[in-house]
mmCIF file of C-alpha atoms in Angstrom:
data_model
loop_
_atom_site.group_PDB
_atom_site.id
_atom_site.type_symbol
_atom_site.label_atom_id
_atom_site.label_comp_id
_atom_site.label_asym_id
_atom_site.label_seq_id
_atom_site.Cartn_x
_atom_site.Cartn_y
_atom_site.Cartn_z
ATOM 1 C CA MET A 298 0.000 0.000 0.000
ATOM 2 C CA ALA A 299 1.345 3.396 -0.934
ATOM 3 C CA VAL A 300 0.496 7.045 -1.410
ATOM 4 C CA PRO A 301 -0.284 7.354 -5.139
ATOM 5 C CA THR A 302 1.678 9.512 -7.537
ATOM 6 C CA VAL A 303 0.680 11.101 -10.829
ATOM 7 C CA LYS A 304 2.418 8.185 -12.575
ATOM 8 C CA ASP A 305 -0.271 5.852 -11.149
ATOM 9 C CA GLY A 306 -3.078 7.811 -12.827
ATOM 10 C CA ALA A 307 -3.194 5.911 -16.131
ATOM 11 C CA ALA A 308 -3.273 2.476 -14.489
ATOM 12 C CA VAL A 309 -5.933 3.586 -12.018
ATOM 13 C CA TRP A 310 -8.063 4.997 -14.846
ATOM 14 C CA ARG A 311 -7.861 1.580 -16.578
ATOM 15 C CA ILE A 312 -8.870 -0.234 -13.366
ATOM 16 C CA ALA A 313 -11.858 2.125 -12.969
ATOM 17 C CA ARG A 314 -12.846 1.708 -16.639
ATOM 18 C CA ASP A 315 -12.610 -2.070 -16.458
ATOM 19 C CA SER A 316 -14.480 -2.329 -13.143
ATOM 20 C CA GLY A 317 -17.846 -2.388 -14.879
ATOM 21 C CA VAL A 318 -19.370 -0.620 -11.865
ATOM 22 C CA LEU A 319 -17.764 2.776 -11.341
ATOM 23 C CA ASP A 320 -18.635 6.029 -13.015
ATOM 24 C CA VAL A 321 -15.375 6.465 -14.908
ATOM 25 C CA ASN A 322 -13.869 9.925 -14.662
ATOM 26 C CA SER A 323 -11.691 11.320 -17.431
ATOM 27 C CA SER A 324 -8.101 10.081 -17.497
ATOM 28 C CA TYR A 325 -7.061 13.663 -16.775
ATOM 29 C CA SER A 326 -9.041 13.673 -13.526
ATOM 30 C CA TYR A 327 -7.066 10.729 -12.120
ATOM 31 C CA LEU A 328 -3.791 12.536 -12.859
ATOM 32 C CA LEU A 329 -5.118 15.665 -11.195
ATOM 33 C CA TRP A 330 -6.528 13.677 -8.272
ATOM 34 C CA PHE A 331 -3.146 12.135 -7.512
ATOM 35 C CA ARG A 332 -1.471 15.507 -7.787
ATOM 36 C CA ASP A 333 -3.874 17.234 -5.387
ATOM 37 C CA PHE A 334 -5.409 14.472 -3.237
ATOM 38 C CA SER A 335 -2.696 11.811 -3.063
ATOM 39 C CA ARG A 336 -2.435 12.041 0.741
ATOM 40 C CA THR A 337 -6.100 11.052 1.096
ATOM 41 C CA SER A 338 -5.834 8.222 -1.427
ATOM 42 C CA VAL A 339 -4.002 4.901 -1.665
ATOM 43 C CA VAL A 340 -2.889 2.396 -4.288
ATOM 44 C CA ALA A 341 -2.159 -1.288 -3.879
ATOM 45 C CA SER A 342 0.547 -2.569 -6.177
ATOM 46 C CA GLN A 343 1.708 -5.927 -7.418
ATOM 47 C CA SER A 344 5.324 -6.562 -8.328
ATOM 48 C CA GLY A 345 6.315 -3.215 -6.892
ATOM 49 C CA ASP A 346 5.013 -0.736 -9.444
ATOM 50 C CA VAL A 347 1.870 -2.107 -11.085
ATOM 51 C CA PRO A 348 -1.293 -0.787 -9.357
ATOM 52 C CA VAL A 349 -3.937 -3.471 -8.838
ATOM 53 C CA GLY A 350 -6.304 -1.399 -6.736
ATOM 54 C CA PHE A 351 -6.979 2.090 -5.489
ATOM 55 C CA VAL A 352 -9.033 4.245 -3.166
ATOM 56 C CA THR A 353 -9.530 7.916 -3.954
ATOM 57 C CA GLY A 354 -10.671 10.203 -1.180
ATOM 58 C CA PHE A 355 -10.668 13.735 0.153
ATOM 59 C CA ARG A 356 -11.347 15.523 3.408
ATOM 60 C CA ARG A 357 -14.619 17.449 3.550
ATOM 61 C CA PRO A 358 -13.776 21.169 3.690
ATOM 62 C CA GLU A 359 -16.576 21.811 6.212
ATOM 63 C CA GLN A 360 -15.640 18.745 8.265
ATOM 64 C CA PRO A 361 -11.880 18.145 8.016
ATOM 65 C CA ASP A 362 -12.175 15.178 10.394
ATOM 66 C CA THR A 363 -14.224 13.357 7.721
ATOM 67 C CA LEU A 364 -12.697 11.359 4.863
ATOM 68 C CA VAL A 365 -14.979 11.078 1.841
ATOM 69 C CA VAL A 366 -14.166 7.989 -0.217
ATOM 70 C CA TRP A 367 -14.810 8.834 -3.856
ATOM 71 C CA GLN A 368 -13.947 5.542 -5.545
ATOM 72 C CA VAL A 369 -12.666 2.084 -4.626
ATOM 73 C CA ALA A 370 -11.680 -0.461 -7.250
ATOM 74 C CA VAL A 371 -9.592 -3.602 -7.498
ATOM 75 C CA ASP A 372 -8.352 -5.170 -10.719
ATOM 76 C CA ARG A 373 -10.582 -8.060 -11.745
ATOM 77 C CA GLY A 374 -7.781 -10.631 -11.307
ATOM 78 C CA GLN A 375 -7.126 -9.490 -7.721
ATOM 79 C CA ARG A 376 -10.698 -9.453 -6.400
ATOM 80 C CA GLY A 377 -11.765 -11.650 -3.506
ATOM 81 C CA ARG A 378 -8.430 -11.340 -1.678
ATOM 82 C CA GLY A 379 -9.379 -8.595 0.773
ATOM 83 C CA THR A 380 -7.483 -5.890 -1.115
ATOM 84 C CA ALA A 381 -10.266 -3.285 -0.940
ATOM 85 C CA GLY A 382 -10.697 -3.693 2.821
ATOM 86 C CA ALA A 383 -6.943 -3.632 3.358
ATOM 87 C CA MET A 384 -6.652 -0.391 1.375
ATOM 88 C CA LEU A 385 -9.411 1.251 3.435
ATOM 89 C CA ASP A 386 -7.808 0.096 6.682
ATOM 90 C CA HIS A 387 -4.380 1.322 5.563
ATOM 91 C CA LEU A 388 -5.666 4.701 4.415
ATOM 92 C CA THR A 389 -7.707 5.410 7.540
ATOM 93 C CA ALA A 390 -4.830 4.301 9.809
ATOM 94 C CA ARG A 391 -2.438 6.592 7.942
ATOM 95 C CA LEU A 392 -4.810 9.553 8.191
ATOM 96 C CA ALA A 393 -5.595 8.885 11.859
ATOM 97 C CA ALA A 394 -1.876 8.757 12.658
ATOM 98 C CA GLY A 395 -1.314 12.072 10.889
ATOM 99 C CA GLY A 396 -4.104 13.985 12.589
ATOM 100 C CA THR A 397 -7.777 13.858 13.353
ATOM 101 C CA LEU A 398 -9.962 11.354 11.525
ATOM 102 C CA ARG A 399 -13.351 10.775 13.100
ATOM 103 C CA HIS A 400 -15.647 9.753 10.241
ATOM 104 C CA LEU A 401 -15.623 8.093 6.852
ATOM 105 C CA GLU A 402 -18.287 8.841 4.256
ATOM 106 C CA THR A 403 -19.045 7.381 0.863
ATOM 107 C CA THR A 404 -21.983 7.102 -1.499
ATOM 108 C CA ILE A 405 -23.137 3.837 -3.014
ATOM 109 C CA SER A 406 -25.836 3.092 -5.564
ATOM 110 C CA ALA A 407 -28.460 0.553 -4.520
ATOM 111 C CA ASP A 408 -27.251 -2.152 -6.921
ATOM 112 C CA ASN A 409 -23.562 -2.112 -5.882
ATOM 113 C CA ALA A 410 -23.669 -5.076 -3.497
ATOM 114 C CA ALA A 411 -19.877 -5.399 -3.268
ATOM 115 C CA SER A 412 -19.496 -1.823 -2.006
ATOM 116 C CA HIS A 413 -22.337 -2.238 0.487
ATOM 117 C CA ARG A 414 -20.542 -5.321 1.895
ATOM 118 C CA LEU A 415 -17.159 -3.554 1.908
ATOM 119 C CA PHE A 416 -18.308 -0.569 3.953
ATOM 120 C CA ARG A 417 -20.506 -2.584 6.341
ATOM 121 C CA SER A 418 -17.501 -4.836 6.947
ATOM 122 C CA PHE A 419 -15.247 -1.809 7.516
ATOM 123 C CA ALA A 420 -17.682 -0.466 10.149
ATOM 124 C CA ARG A 421 -17.769 -3.867 11.923
ATOM 125 C CA ARG A 422 -13.947 -4.203 11.918
ATOM 126 C CA HIS A 423 -13.615 -0.751 13.431
ATOM 127 C CA ALA A 424 -16.549 -1.184 15.840
ATOM 128 C CA ALA A 425 -17.995 2.043 14.465
ATOM 129 C CA PRO A 426 -21.636 3.022 14.010
ATOM 130 C CA LEU A 427 -22.897 3.143 10.429
ATOM 131 C CA GLU A 428 -25.704 5.399 9.199
ATOM 132 C CA ARG A 429 -27.214 4.951 5.738
ATOM 133 C CA ASP A 430 -29.454 7.585 4.169
ATOM 134 C CA LEU A 431 -30.568 8.549 0.687
ATOM 135 C CA LEU A 432 -28.324 11.421 -0.451
ATOM 136 C CA PHE A 433 -29.085 11.910 -4.144
ATOM 137 C CA PRO A 434 -32.365 10.534 -5.558
ATOM 138 C CA ALA A 435 -32.180 9.268 -9.137
ATOM 139 C CA GLU A 436 -34.239 12.215 -10.391
ATOM 140 C CA PHE A 437 -31.470 14.638 -9.322
ATOM 141 C CA PHE A 438 -29.193 13.252 -12.035
ATOM 142 C CA PRO A 439 -29.478 14.694 -15.563
ATOM 143 C CA ASP A 440 -28.639 11.293 -17.076
ATOM 144 C CA ALA A 441 -29.594 7.700 -16.327
ATOM 145 C CA HIS A 442 -28.111 7.186 -12.863
ATOM 146 C CA ASP A 443 -29.304 5.241 -9.864
ATOM 147 C CA ALA A 444 -29.936 6.915 -6.535
ATOM 148 C CA GLU A 445 -26.861 7.286 -4.305
ATOM 149 C CA PHE A 446 -26.982 6.378 -0.631
ATOM 150 C CA LEU A 447 -24.705 8.089 1.875
ATOM 151 C CA TYR A 448 -22.848 5.826 4.284
ATOM 152 C CA ARG A 449 -21.465 7.698 7.298
ATOM 153 C CA ILE A 450 -19.225 5.586 9.537
ATOM 154 C CA GLY A 451 -17.973 6.814 12.868
ATOM 155 C CA PRO A 452 -16.834 8.000 15.156
ATOM 156 C CA LEU A 453 -13.738 5.979 14.385
ATOM 157 C CA LEU A 454 -11.650 5.035 17.406
ATOM 158 C CA ARG A 455 -7.897 4.729 17.317
#
């Protein structure tokens, strides 16, 4: 597990594109993300340099003790090995060690069962309360997009 660099952007974009689940951002956005939000993100690599998974996140400006997880993805050939959970655990431990981290937030569409399991499991491992509420109804989106549910986990204990 490592702090991502701009050089990881292309591989991460490919993992997101190939996930079949994520809303894929432009390739440019992943480069920019790792320039500006690398400290609140993580990559998992195989053979040293080849990313096989990533978590992108940022701190909420109004609540700097809250990490918002934007995307989580693991390369198809690496799924089922606990990589996503390990990345979340690594990232939150790193952020907690470097300052205040009290909550984790993410949004998940209703049909993304793997993400629902991942974040419920994270809350159980960290013995943290989990709240789930509708954040963005489908009709808020200008295109065909499912509703997004907000998961708020915390307070996280050290």
